[in-house]
Every structure is written in structure tokens, then in C-alpha cells.
Short mmCIF file of C-alpha atoms in Angstrom, two decimals:
data_model
loop_
_atom_site.label_atom_id
_atom_site.label_comp_id
_atom_site.label_asym_id
_atom_site.label_seq_id
_atom_site.Cartn_x
_atom_site.Cartn_y
_atom_site.Cartn_z
CA MET A 675 232.35 278.99 114.41
CA PRO A 676 232.12 276.03 111.71
CA ARG A 677 229.71 274.25 113.90
CA ILE A 678 227.45 277.20 113.91
CA PHE A 679 227.87 277.65 110.20
CA GLN A 680 226.90 273.88 109.63
CA GLN A 681 223.74 274.26 111.82
CA LEU A 682 222.61 277.37 110.05
CA THR A 683 223.20 275.44 106.75
CA ARG A 684 221.08 272.80 108.00
CA LEU A 685 218.48 275.09 109.24
CA PHE A 686 218.22 276.95 105.95
CA ALA A 687 218.18 273.77 103.88
CA SER A 688 215.03 272.51 105.83
CA PRO A 689 211.56 273.67 105.09
CA VAL A 690 211.38 275.89 108.17
CA GLY A 691 214.60 277.62 107.15
CA VAL A 692 213.25 278.33 103.66
CA TRP A 693 210.11 279.91 105.15
CA ILE A 694 212.56 282.02 107.45
CA LEU A 695 214.22 283.26 104.29
CA VAL A 696 210.88 283.93 102.61
CA GLY A 697 209.87 285.92 105.69
CA LEU A 698 213.11 288.01 105.62
CA VAL A 699 212.86 288.81 101.77
CA LEU A 700 209.26 289.71 102.44
CA ALA A 701 210.15 292.10 105.27
CA GLY A 702 213.00 293.48 103.14
CA ALA A 703 210.48 294.07 100.19
CA LEU A 704 207.96 295.83 102.61
CA GLY A 705 210.54 297.81 104.28
CA LEU A 706 211.73 299.12 100.82
CA ARG A 707 208.28 299.89 99.58
CA VAL A 708 207.33 301.91 102.64
CA TRP A 709 210.42 304.03 102.44
CA MET A 710 209.94 304.80 98.71
CA ALA A 711 206.23 305.52 99.05
CA ALA A 712 207.12 307.97 101.96
CA ASP A 713 209.52 309.75 99.78
CA ASN A 714 207.13 310.72 97.15
CA GLY A 715 204.45 313.26 97.30
CA PHE A 716 203.40 313.52 93.64
CA PRO A 717 200.68 311.87 91.62
CA THR A 718 200.93 310.56 88.14
CA VAL A 719 198.70 311.87 85.41
CA ASP A 720 197.26 308.42 84.87
CA GLY A 721 197.01 308.05 88.41
CA VAL A 722 194.96 311.22 88.93
CA PHE A 723 192.20 309.89 86.99
CA TYR A 724 192.09 306.50 89.05
CA LEU A 725 192.22 308.61 92.23
CA GLU A 726 189.42 310.85 91.16
CA GLN A 727 187.23 307.87 90.88
CA SER A 728 188.23 306.62 94.35
CA ARG A 729 187.24 310.02 95.74
CA GLU A 730 183.88 309.97 93.88
CA LEU A 731 183.16 306.41 95.19
CA VAL A 732 183.99 307.19 98.80
CA HIS A 733 182.68 310.75 99.00
CA GLN A 734 179.78 310.74 96.58
CA HIS A 735 179.05 307.16 96.43
CA HIS A 736 178.95 307.14 92.73
CA LEU A 737 180.93 305.64 89.99
CA SER A 738 181.08 307.51 86.68
CA TYR A 739 181.91 305.94 83.41
CA SER A 740 185.82 306.60 82.39
CA CYS A 741 188.20 305.03 79.99
CA PHE A 742 190.18 303.97 83.32
CA PRO A 743 188.41 300.76 84.52
CA PRO A 744 187.02 300.68 88.01
CA GLY A 745 188.90 297.80 89.65
CA TRP A 746 191.89 299.82 90.98
CA PRO A 747 189.62 302.47 92.42
CA LEU A 748 187.65 300.13 94.14
CA LEU A 749 190.71 298.68 95.94
CA THR A 750 191.93 302.11 96.83
CA ALA A 751 188.64 303.36 98.17
CA LEU A 752 188.97 301.36 101.36
CA PRO A 753 192.24 303.13 102.63
CA LEU A 754 190.78 306.43 101.41
CA ALA A 755 187.57 305.91 103.42
CA LEU A 756 189.84 305.73 106.62
CA GLN A 757 191.49 309.04 105.90
CA ASP A 758 190.70 312.74 106.18
CA GLN A 759 188.74 313.90 103.15
CA ASN A 760 189.98 317.41 103.55
CA ASP A 761 193.48 316.31 103.18
CA PRO A 762 194.77 316.73 99.76
CA MET A 763 197.38 314.03 100.23
CA ALA A 764 194.66 311.37 101.27
CA MET A 765 194.12 309.94 97.57
CA LEU A 766 197.75 309.51 96.91
CA ARG A 767 198.51 307.96 100.37
CA ALA A 768 195.63 305.67 99.88
CA ALA A 769 196.93 304.21 96.57
CA GLN A 770 200.51 304.20 98.08
CA MET A 771 199.37 302.19 100.93
CA ALA A 772 197.61 299.90 98.53
CA ASN A 773 200.64 299.73 96.26
CA VAL A 774 202.87 298.89 99.35
CA VAL A 775 200.70 295.95 100.28
CA PHE A 776 200.24 294.66 96.68
CA GLY A 777 203.91 295.17 95.81
CA SER A 778 205.13 293.09 98.88
CA LEU A 779 202.60 290.43 98.12
CA PHE A 780 203.52 290.35 94.58
CA CYS A 781 206.89 289.02 95.75
CA LEU A 782 205.45 286.53 98.12
CA LEU A 783 202.92 285.25 95.33
CA THR A 784 205.76 284.82 92.86
CA PHE A 785 207.59 282.46 95.18
CA LEU A 786 204.36 280.52 95.74
CA ALA A 787 203.67 280.44 92.05
CA LEU A 788 207.07 279.40 90.88
CA ARG A 789 207.92 276.90 93.65
CA PRO A 790 206.05 273.81 92.26
CA LEU A 791 207.69 274.28 88.94
CA LEU A 792 211.30 275.42 89.75
CA GLY A 793 211.74 274.33 93.33
CA CYS A 794 212.28 276.46 96.54
CA TRP A 795 215.72 277.90 95.77
CA LEU A 796 214.89 279.08 92.31
CA ALA A 797 211.67 280.44 93.45
CA LEU A 798 213.23 282.18 96.34
CA LEU A 799 215.74 283.83 94.03
CA ALA A 800 213.14 285.04 91.85
CA MET A 801 211.22 286.36 94.90
CA ALA A 802 214.42 288.28 95.99
CA LEU A 803 215.03 289.69 92.64
CA LEU A 804 211.56 291.20 92.36
CA ALA A 805 211.83 292.51 95.93
CA ILE A 806 214.99 294.78 95.09
CA LEU A 807 214.26 295.26 91.30
CA PRO A 808 214.00 298.95 90.86
CA GLY A 809 211.38 298.53 88.09
CA SER A 810 209.20 296.56 90.58
CA ALA A 811 209.82 298.58 93.62
CA VAL A 812 209.40 302.00 92.10
CA LEU A 813 205.55 301.14 91.54
CA ALA A 814 204.93 301.31 95.23
CA ARG A 815 205.67 305.03 95.43
CA GLY A 816 202.95 305.80 92.90
CA ASP A 817 199.36 305.41 92.25
CA LEU A 818 198.99 303.11 89.31
CA SER A 819 197.40 299.76 88.97
CA GLU A 820 200.18 297.46 88.03
CA MET A 821 200.86 295.93 91.35
CA SER A 822 197.20 295.25 92.02
CA TYR A 823 196.95 293.79 88.58
CA ALA A 824 199.83 291.51 88.84
CA CYS A 825 198.70 290.13 92.26
CA GLY A 826 195.41 289.39 90.60
CA LEU A 827 196.97 287.50 87.75
CA LEU A 828 199.21 285.47 90.30
CA ALA A 829 196.55 284.74 92.69
CA GLY A 830 194.29 283.52 89.78
CA TRP A 831 197.06 281.27 88.53
CA LEU A 832 197.77 279.84 91.89
CA MET A 833 194.01 278.91 92.49
CA LEU A 834 194.02 277.23 89.17
CA GLN A 835 197.08 275.41 89.98
CA LYS A 836 195.27 274.09 93.13
CA ASP A 837 191.97 273.11 90.94
CA ARG A 838 190.10 275.85 92.79
CA ARG A 839 188.39 276.71 89.48
CA PHE A 840 185.68 279.08 90.76
CA LEU A 841 187.93 280.95 92.89
CA ALA A 842 190.42 281.25 90.07
CA GLY A 843 187.77 282.51 87.63
CA LEU A 844 186.53 285.10 90.32
CA LEU A 845 190.15 286.34 90.61
CA PHE A 846 190.59 286.56 86.93
CA GLY A 847 187.17 288.26 86.37
CA TYR A 848 188.23 291.04 88.97
CA THR A 849 191.48 291.46 87.42
CA TYR A 850 189.83 292.30 84.31
CA LEU A 851 188.22 295.15 86.02
CA ILE A 852 191.71 296.39 86.83
CA ARG A 853 193.10 295.87 83.37
CA PRO A 854 190.81 294.44 80.63
CA GLU A 855 193.66 292.45 79.06
CA ALA A 856 193.50 290.07 81.84
CA LEU A 857 190.77 288.52 79.94
CA LEU A 858 193.07 287.02 77.40
CA ALA A 859 194.84 284.89 80.13
CA ALA A 860 191.49 283.91 81.57
CA ALA A 861 190.13 282.87 78.04
CA GLY A 862 193.30 281.06 77.17
CA LEU A 863 193.32 279.05 80.52
CA GLY A 864 189.51 278.33 79.92
CA LEU A 865 190.33 276.96 76.55
CA TRP A 866 193.20 274.86 78.05
CA LEU A 867 190.96 273.51 80.56
CA LEU A 868 188.36 272.60 77.73
CA TRP A 869 190.84 271.08 75.75
CA ARG A 870 192.66 269.14 78.50
CA HIS A 871 189.44 267.64 80.30
CA ARG A 872 187.00 267.63 77.29
CA ARG A 873 184.34 269.20 79.08
CA LEU A 874 183.10 272.81 79.84
CA PRO A 875 184.87 274.33 82.78
CA TRP A 876 181.61 275.94 84.02
CA THR A 877 182.53 276.64 87.53
CA TYR A 878 185.69 278.55 86.29
CA ALA A 879 183.64 280.32 83.57
CA LEU A 880 180.98 281.38 86.27
CA GLY A 881 183.66 282.83 88.48
CA VAL A 882 184.84 284.87 85.45
CA LEU A 883 181.57 285.96 84.50
CA ILE A 884 180.44 287.19 88.02
CA PRO A 885 182.61 290.41 88.03
CA VAL A 886 182.62 290.80 84.12
CA LEU A 887 178.86 290.85 83.30
CA PRO A 888 177.90 293.63 85.63
CA TYR A 889 180.68 295.95 84.15
CA LEU A 890 179.54 295.05 80.65
CA ALA A 891 175.90 295.96 81.62
CA PHE A 892 177.38 299.27 83.19
CA ILE A 893 179.10 300.12 79.96
CA ARG A 894 175.94 299.41 78.01
CA VAL A 895 173.78 301.67 80.36
CA THR A 896 176.30 304.53 80.41
CA THR A 897 177.17 304.65 76.97
CA GLY A 898 174.40 302.94 75.06
CA THR A 899 176.67 300.58 73.15
CA TRP A 900 177.98 296.90 74.04
CA ASP A 901 181.71 296.88 74.38
CA LEU A 902 184.34 294.59 76.32
CA SER A 903 186.09 297.43 77.97
CA SER A 904 185.96 301.25 78.50
CA LYS A 905 189.63 301.13 77.26
CA SER A 906 188.71 300.17 73.73
CA VAL A 907 188.65 303.75 72.86
CA ALA A 908 192.49 303.56 73.00
CA VAL A 909 192.49 301.24 70.03
CA GLN A 910 189.92 303.25 68.04
CA LEU A 911 192.03 306.47 68.70
CA SER A 912 195.09 304.58 67.56
CA LEU A 913 193.62 303.33 64.52
CA GLU A 914 192.33 306.93 63.62
CA ALA A 915 195.75 308.49 64.25
CA TYR A 916 197.61 305.75 62.09
CA PRO A 917 195.07 304.94 59.41
CA GLY A 918 195.84 302.24 56.70
CA TRP A 919 199.37 300.82 56.38
CA ARG A 920 200.64 303.58 58.96
CA TYR A 921 199.16 301.37 61.76
CA PRO A 922 201.66 298.37 61.27
CA GLY A 923 204.37 301.03 61.46
CA LEU A 924 203.07 302.23 64.87
CA VAL A 925 202.91 298.50 66.01
CA TRP A 926 206.52 297.92 64.79
CA LYS A 927 207.96 301.35 66.38
CA ASN A 928 206.13 300.30 69.80
CA LEU A 929 207.83 296.99 69.57
CA THR A 930 211.21 298.13 68.98
CA LEU A 931 210.82 300.40 71.92
CA LEU A 932 209.28 297.86 74.21
CA VAL A 933 211.32 294.85 73.77
CA PRO A 934 214.72 296.29 74.60
CA LEU A 935 213.12 297.50 78.01
CA LEU A 936 213.06 293.88 79.11
CA TRP A 937 216.54 293.08 78.88
CA ARG A 938 217.50 296.70 80.17
CA MET A 939 215.41 295.70 83.44
CA ILE A 940 216.46 292.01 83.95
CA GLY A 941 219.55 291.50 81.85
CA LEU A 942 220.31 289.91 78.72
CA PRO A 943 221.07 286.43 80.10
CA LEU A 944 217.77 286.00 81.73
CA VAL A 945 216.06 287.08 78.70
CA LEU A 946 217.91 284.57 76.70
CA LEU A 947 217.24 281.69 79.21
CA GLY A 948 213.49 282.73 79.08
CA LEU A 949 213.55 282.36 75.39
CA TRP A 950 215.08 279.05 75.55
CA GLY A 951 212.61 277.90 78.25
CA LEU A 952 209.77 279.10 76.15
CA VAL A 953 211.01 276.96 73.21
CA ARG A 954 211.96 273.88 75.40
CA ARG A 955 209.36 273.80 78.23
CA PRO A 956 206.25 275.44 76.87
CA GLY A 957 203.05 274.88 79.02
CA ARG A 958 199.70 276.39 80.06
CA TRP A 959 201.60 279.07 81.90
CA LEU A 960 202.26 280.75 78.45
CA TRP A 961 198.85 281.97 78.65
CA MET A 962 199.69 284.28 81.51
CA LEU A 963 201.88 286.24 78.97
CA ALA A 964 198.94 286.66 76.61
CA PRO A 965 197.77 289.91 78.03
CA LEU A 966 201.10 291.44 76.78
CA LEU A 967 199.99 291.11 73.25
CA PRO A 968 197.76 294.31 72.92
CA VAL A 969 200.47 296.75 74.31
CA PRO A 970 202.28 297.42 71.10
CA PHE A 971 198.93 298.07 69.26
CA ILE A 972 198.12 301.34 71.27
CA ILE A 973 199.55 304.80 71.16
CA ASN A 974 201.22 304.78 74.39
CA PRO A 975 204.87 305.73 75.54
CA MET A 976 206.43 302.38 76.10
CA ALA A 977 207.60 301.68 79.64
CA GLU A 978 209.15 299.24 81.96
CA ARG A 979 206.20 299.00 83.88
CA PHE A 980 204.28 297.33 81.20
CA TRP A 981 206.48 294.29 81.71
CA VAL A 982 206.43 294.14 85.46
CA PRO A 983 203.40 292.13 86.05
CA TYR A 984 204.69 289.33 83.79
CA LEU A 985 208.03 289.24 85.23
CA PRO A 986 207.06 286.11 87.40
CA PHE A 987 206.45 284.12 84.30
CA ILE A 988 209.35 285.37 82.57
CA LEU A 989 211.56 284.26 85.31
CA LEU A 990 209.62 281.03 85.21
CA ALA A 991 210.73 280.66 81.61
CA ALA A 992 214.32 281.69 82.36
CA GLY A 993 214.39 278.87 85.17
CA LEU A 994 212.90 276.26 82.92
CA GLY A 995 215.44 277.23 80.30
CA GLY A 996 218.39 276.92 82.67
CA ARG A 997 217.07 273.52 83.77
CA ALA A 998 216.76 272.47 80.17
CA LEU A 999 220.40 273.56 79.61
CA TRP A 1000 221.57 271.87 82.79
CA GLU A 1001 220.02 268.57 81.67
CA LEU A 1002 222.06 268.80 78.48
CA GLY A 1003 225.27 268.42 80.60
CA SER A 1004 226.92 265.31 81.62
CA ALA A 1005 226.39 264.13 85.31
CA SER A 1006 229.78 265.02 86.37
CA ARG A 1007 229.57 268.60 85.19
CA ARG A 1008 226.09 269.52 86.02
CA ARG A 1009 226.84 271.23 89.27
CA LEU A 1010 229.39 273.36 87.56
CA LEU A 1011 226.88 274.18 84.73
CA ALA A 1012 224.35 275.28 87.33
CA VAL A 1013 226.75 277.43 89.14
CA GLY A 1014 227.88 279.06 85.88
CA LEU A 1015 224.37 279.78 84.66
CA LEU A 1016 223.54 281.30 87.97
CA LEU A 1017 226.51 283.54 88.00
CA VAL A 1018 225.98 284.65 84.37
CA ALA A 1019 222.29 285.38 85.12
CA LEU A 1020 223.14 287.26 88.33
CA ALA A 1021 225.90 289.27 86.67
CA GLY A 1022 223.45 290.22 83.69
CA GLN A 1023 220.93 291.23 86.36
CA GLY A 1024 223.43 293.17 88.34
CA LEU A 1025 224.59 295.10 85.25
CA ALA A 1026 220.91 295.87 84.32
CA MET A 1027 220.07 297.17 87.83
CA ARG A 1028 223.29 299.40 87.90
CA ASP A 1029 221.58 301.87 85.57
CA ASP A 1030 218.17 301.68 87.41
CA VAL A 1031 219.27 302.37 90.95
CA SER A 1032 218.62 306.08 90.80
CA TRP A 1033 214.95 305.03 90.60
CA TYR A 1034 214.91 304.33 94.34
CA ARG A 1035 214.99 308.25 95.06
CA ALA A 1036 213.73 309.62 91.60
CA LYS A 1037 210.39 311.29 91.58
CA SER A 1038 208.29 310.85 88.50
CA GLU A 1039 206.14 313.74 87.43
CA SER A 1040 207.09 315.94 90.20
CA PHE A 1041 205.63 319.19 89.02
CA HIS A 1042 206.00 321.50 92.17
CA GLY A 1043 204.35 324.71 90.52
CA LEU A 1044 201.17 322.81 89.44
CA LYS A 1045 200.99 321.23 93.05
CA GLN A 1046 201.40 324.68 94.66
CA ALA A 1047 198.80 326.21 92.49
CA GLY A 1048 196.24 323.42 93.48
CA VAL A 1049 196.93 323.60 97.11
CA TRP A 1050 196.51 327.56 96.67
CA LEU A 1051 193.12 327.12 94.77
CA ARG A 1052 191.82 324.54 97.30
CA GLU A 1053 190.37 327.06 99.62
CA ARG A 1054 189.09 329.25 96.65
CA VAL A 1055 187.07 326.64 94.69
CA GLU A 1056 184.10 324.21 95.00
CA PRO A 1057 184.05 320.62 93.75
CA ASP A 1058 182.13 321.79 90.62
CA THR A 1059 184.66 324.57 89.72
CA VAL A 1060 186.37 324.02 86.50
CA ILE A 1061 190.04 324.70 85.93
CA ALA A 1062 191.60 324.76 82.36
CA ALA A 1063 194.98 323.28 82.29
CA TYR A 1064 196.95 320.87 80.21
CA LYS A 1065 197.09 318.15 82.78
CA PRO A 1066 194.93 317.56 85.95
CA TYR A 1067 197.32 317.91 88.54
CA THR A 1068 196.24 321.44 89.66
CA SER A 1069 192.57 320.22 89.73
CA TYR A 1070 193.70 317.17 91.76
CA TRP A 1071 195.25 319.27 94.46
CA ALA A 1072 192.56 321.79 94.43
CA GLY A 1073 189.79 319.06 94.55
CA CYS A 1074 187.74 320.20 91.64
CA ARG A 1075 187.01 319.54 87.83
CA PHE A 1076 189.38 319.76 84.98
CA ILE A 1077 189.27 320.34 81.22
CA LYS A 1078 192.25 320.00 78.99
CA TYR A 1079 193.76 322.71 76.67
CA PRO A 1080 193.28 321.83 73.07
CA ASP A 1081 195.81 322.41 70.60
CA LEU A 1082 195.06 326.01 69.49
CA LEU A 1083 197.36 328.39 67.94
CA ASP A 1084 197.25 331.65 70.22
CA ALA A 1085 196.30 332.75 73.63
CA MET A 1086 193.05 334.66 72.75
CA SER A 1087 191.79 331.37 71.19
CA LEU A 1088 192.74 329.49 74.28
CA VAL A 1089 191.13 332.02 76.60
CA THR A 1090 187.79 332.12 74.62
CA TRP A 1091 187.77 328.35 74.47
CA ALA A 1092 187.99 328.15 78.20
CA GLN A 1093 185.27 330.85 78.72
CA ASN A 1094 182.94 328.80 76.31
CA ASN A 1095 183.63 325.61 78.33
CA GLY A 1096 182.64 326.89 81.85
CA ALA A 1097 186.08 327.44 83.12
CA GLU A 1098 186.75 329.87 85.99
CA TYR A 1099 190.49 329.60 86.09
CA MET A 1100 193.32 328.93 83.69
CA VAL A 1101 196.49 327.31 84.75
CA VAL A 1102 199.63 328.32 82.79
CA ASN A 1103 202.99 326.49 83.43
CA VAL A 1104 206.38 327.33 81.65
CA HIS A 1105 207.02 323.63 81.04
CA VAL A 1106 203.77 323.18 79.41
CA VAL A 1107 204.03 326.28 77.14
CA HIS A 1108 207.47 325.61 76.02
CA TYR A 1109 206.90 321.89 75.02
CA LEU A 1110 203.19 321.08 74.74
CA ARG A 1111 200.94 324.22 74.29
CA HIS A 1112 203.02 326.98 72.62
CA GLY A 1113 199.84 329.02 72.12
CA LEU A 1114 199.72 329.92 75.77
CA ASP A 1115 203.08 331.87 75.43
CA HIS A 1116 201.42 335.50 75.77
CA LEU A 1117 199.85 334.36 79.25
CA LEU A 1118 203.54 334.13 80.64
CA ILE A 1119 204.20 337.74 79.83
CA PHE A 1120 203.88 340.02 83.03
CA PRO A 1121 202.22 342.24 83.17
CA THR A 1122 199.48 340.65 81.08
CA PRO A 1123 199.33 341.97 77.46
CA THR A 1124 196.68 344.68 76.80
CA TYR A 1125 194.64 342.77 74.52
CA LEU A 1126 193.96 340.16 77.06
CA GLN A 1127 193.41 342.30 80.18
CA ASP A 1128 189.46 342.36 79.48
CA LYS A 1129 189.58 338.51 79.36
CA VAL A 1130 191.68 337.51 82.09
CA GLU A 1131 193.17 338.56 85.57
CA LEU A 1132 196.45 337.17 86.95
CA VAL A 1133 195.56 336.19 90.65
CA GLN A 1134 198.68 334.25 91.67
CA LEU A 1135 202.15 333.54 90.25
CA PHE A 1136 204.51 330.83 91.79
CA LYS A 1137 208.15 331.32 90.72
CA PHE A 1138 210.99 328.85 90.97
CA ASP A 1139 214.75 328.78 90.51
CA ASP A 1140 214.00 326.00 87.93
CA THR A 1141 211.85 328.23 85.74
CA GLN A 1142 210.20 325.14 84.16
CA HIS A 1143 208.05 324.91 87.32
CA THR A 1144 207.00 328.61 87.40
CA THR A 1145 203.09 328.64 87.22
CA ALA A 1146 200.61 331.39 86.78
CA ILE A 1147 196.86 331.11 87.78
CA TYR A 1148 194.55 333.36 85.72
CA ARG A 1149 190.82 334.14 86.69
CA LEU A 1150 188.64 334.36 83.78
CA LYS A 1151 186.45 337.53 83.55
CA ASN A 1152 182.84 337.27 82.63
#
């Protein structure tokens, strides 16, 4: 037995052994993500807008202007094209297939990106951490763009490290089509190249511009204005909602919510090591964190997923910080110090993960009534049929158009608004009425109040033991 142990030790200490371990971690990451994706059958509200773009691209060969950029829908269009367009699950499964691949690739790219700077073993630890981290793995069950965006950033960084400037620029340029904030990293690294080599990095700049310029022209043609991104409307709305000195208050509030999410996800020791590494070992890798800067400036619920694409570089900072501390120790105590730092970091990570393991099974935004309503309507509507609702879940399952309820005070006003905007159906959900649109309350009275009977007809009611999911469908009368 000791001899076998010695042979295994020598094997895994060799380059071949390291790649065997990388393969095992990658296989585990892939298996976990496949299992999590298969266990979820509900889209997210933002994901619905992305998926609708994919459906339009595949089935109508058209890309409409949206505040949700087209890079992610373009990537999910390929798996969607291979599926049955009559299957309401097809769009969600296409996004999940892509996220399973990108989520696993994210782990591998992390290892490749960190290995030159931290060495094989720390890079492998970072890869393993991201493979099992609930905040990272949970993104594979959904339909959002974080994993493709993260892979774009990492792939661009890797190509730049190999001095493949044109390809690096091309990758950063396309990543901008997924999330426009990627342009901050691309621009910062371009400035670094200009400063370092004292000449314009024109091949890098050309690579960035190839995807960017056509999209800027698309925005110009569809909106009549020049803009860097369709998402800039979020900044405008934030400024309008928080005018003057209220806007810094929004930024501060977002920061106080966003920053603690990081140590709740990876543990306080790693965060502190990362801060130390940022101070002691700064480098051009810091530009990869620049896209985080706009997050607090926009009205948006702060969430762990905002941190996930940047975790490889936060872990890089932690590794550099740990190495800087290790170098401060005497030669005789460095091994003990390294073991101590590793144990403290892993303990902090373990404590952080303990609170998040439920994410492996938890389903986000699982609105059963809205899904059943959409599936029921699917056989009764056309693609141009308009459904009035608070969120686009029902229209997603029905395969038709959606308009969002405004914040009006009473049911009659909302019915009149729906009629004036061409809606054929109104979807009324108990959760929405109780928490979001109180004016719909009279549409949850059965039979329908007399004063509304000339305006609407109840055509279907889905009841649940958990009454929050109870959902009514009304057909609007002409």
C-alpha cells in the first residue's frame, strides 16, 4: 500500500498527473451542471427577454432592438436551431445547454489563466473551488449570460497573455456584445499595451472594433441616435429615479449590498488575501475587474451573480496576496505558513458555502401558475397575440407577445389600459396582486364583479394549495 501511495504521489506531482486532476475536476464540474440544469424547468424574467431574441433569430431570421444585448442570444441560437420549435421548453433547454458548456469551460479557463501567475496547484485549487461553488454552479440551471460573458473575458485575457492580440481583441469585442461593460477591460488593456510598448496596438484595436462597430451602427439605424450600448437606458432611468444628490445615495446603498455578497460567497479570508494581493502585487490583471465599476450605479437588485465572472481574478489576487505573506516569513517557517494560510482560506470558504448548498436544488422564479397559464394559452393564441401581465412568463410559455401592467390604482383602469393597448388576454396572479399590482385585486374575486363583466370574461382558473401561485386568465371583450 505505501508503494502504491508513493507511485500515485509521483504521478500527480508530474505534468501528466496535474492534467489528470484537471480532467477529473472538469468532469465533476460538467456532471454537477448537467444535473442542476436537468432539475430546473423555469426561465428567469431577464432570461425570457434573451430567449425571445433567440427565438426571433432562429424562426424569423430577424434581430430586433432590445435593452438586452444580442451576444448571448446569438450563442443560444445554435442549440435552439437543433430543437423542435413547437416545444415550449426548447428555448430554456437551449440556454441551459449553452450554460452547462460555458460553466464547465469557465472552470478550465480559470486554471489556464491562473497557472502562469500562481503555479499549477493554486490554479487547480481555484478551478476546483469554482467547479463546486454554489454561486457559480447555479448559473448552469438558468438562462442568463454570466457564464458566456465570463468565458469571453477569460479567453480574451489568455490570448493577450500569449500575445495573440488580434484574437484577444476579437474575443473582447464579442464579449462586449454579451455585456457592454467588457469594453472597460478591453480599453484598459489597450491603454496598458500602448503605455508598455509605446506604440498603438492596432491589431488588438482592430479585433475589438470588428464586433463593436456593426453593433453601434445597428443601434444608430434602429434608434436614430449614437450610443455605446442599448443598456445605457438603465443609467438614464437610474438618474431620473434618483435625481440630484439622491443618486450618490443609490450608489452607496448598492455598494453596501454588493460588497458583503463577495465574502458571503467565497469567505472573508479569501477576500482579505485578495485585498492584500491587490495592494502588494498589482498588475495589468486589475483591468479585468474594471467592468465591475458600473454595477453600483444602476437600479438593480444586487446579487451574487454579479461577482461570478470576476472570481478568477479575485482568486488570483488572493493567491498573490497569500504568496506575498508567505514571502514575509522566514525560510524555516514558510511551509508551516503556507499550510496555515491554505487551511484558513479553505475553512472560510467552507463556512461560506455551508449557507449556500441549498442553491444546488433551489429553483429560482418558479411561478407554477404563470407557467400553466402559458401552456394552456399556447394552443389558443398566435405569435402576434398580446397578453397583459406583470412579467413575461406566461407569454413565454404561450409563444406570443407581452405588455406589462402599469402601476394604476384600480381594476377598471387596468382593463381599459389593456384594451387600449391591443391585449386579448389578461393574466392575474395572486402573488403579483398581493405584492406588485394591488389594483388587480377585484379580478381575483369569483364570480367576476358585476361592473367588470361587460369588459372581461374568466376563461381559465388555475388553483394551487400554495395560493400564491393561483392564476386567472381573462379574455377581454370588444
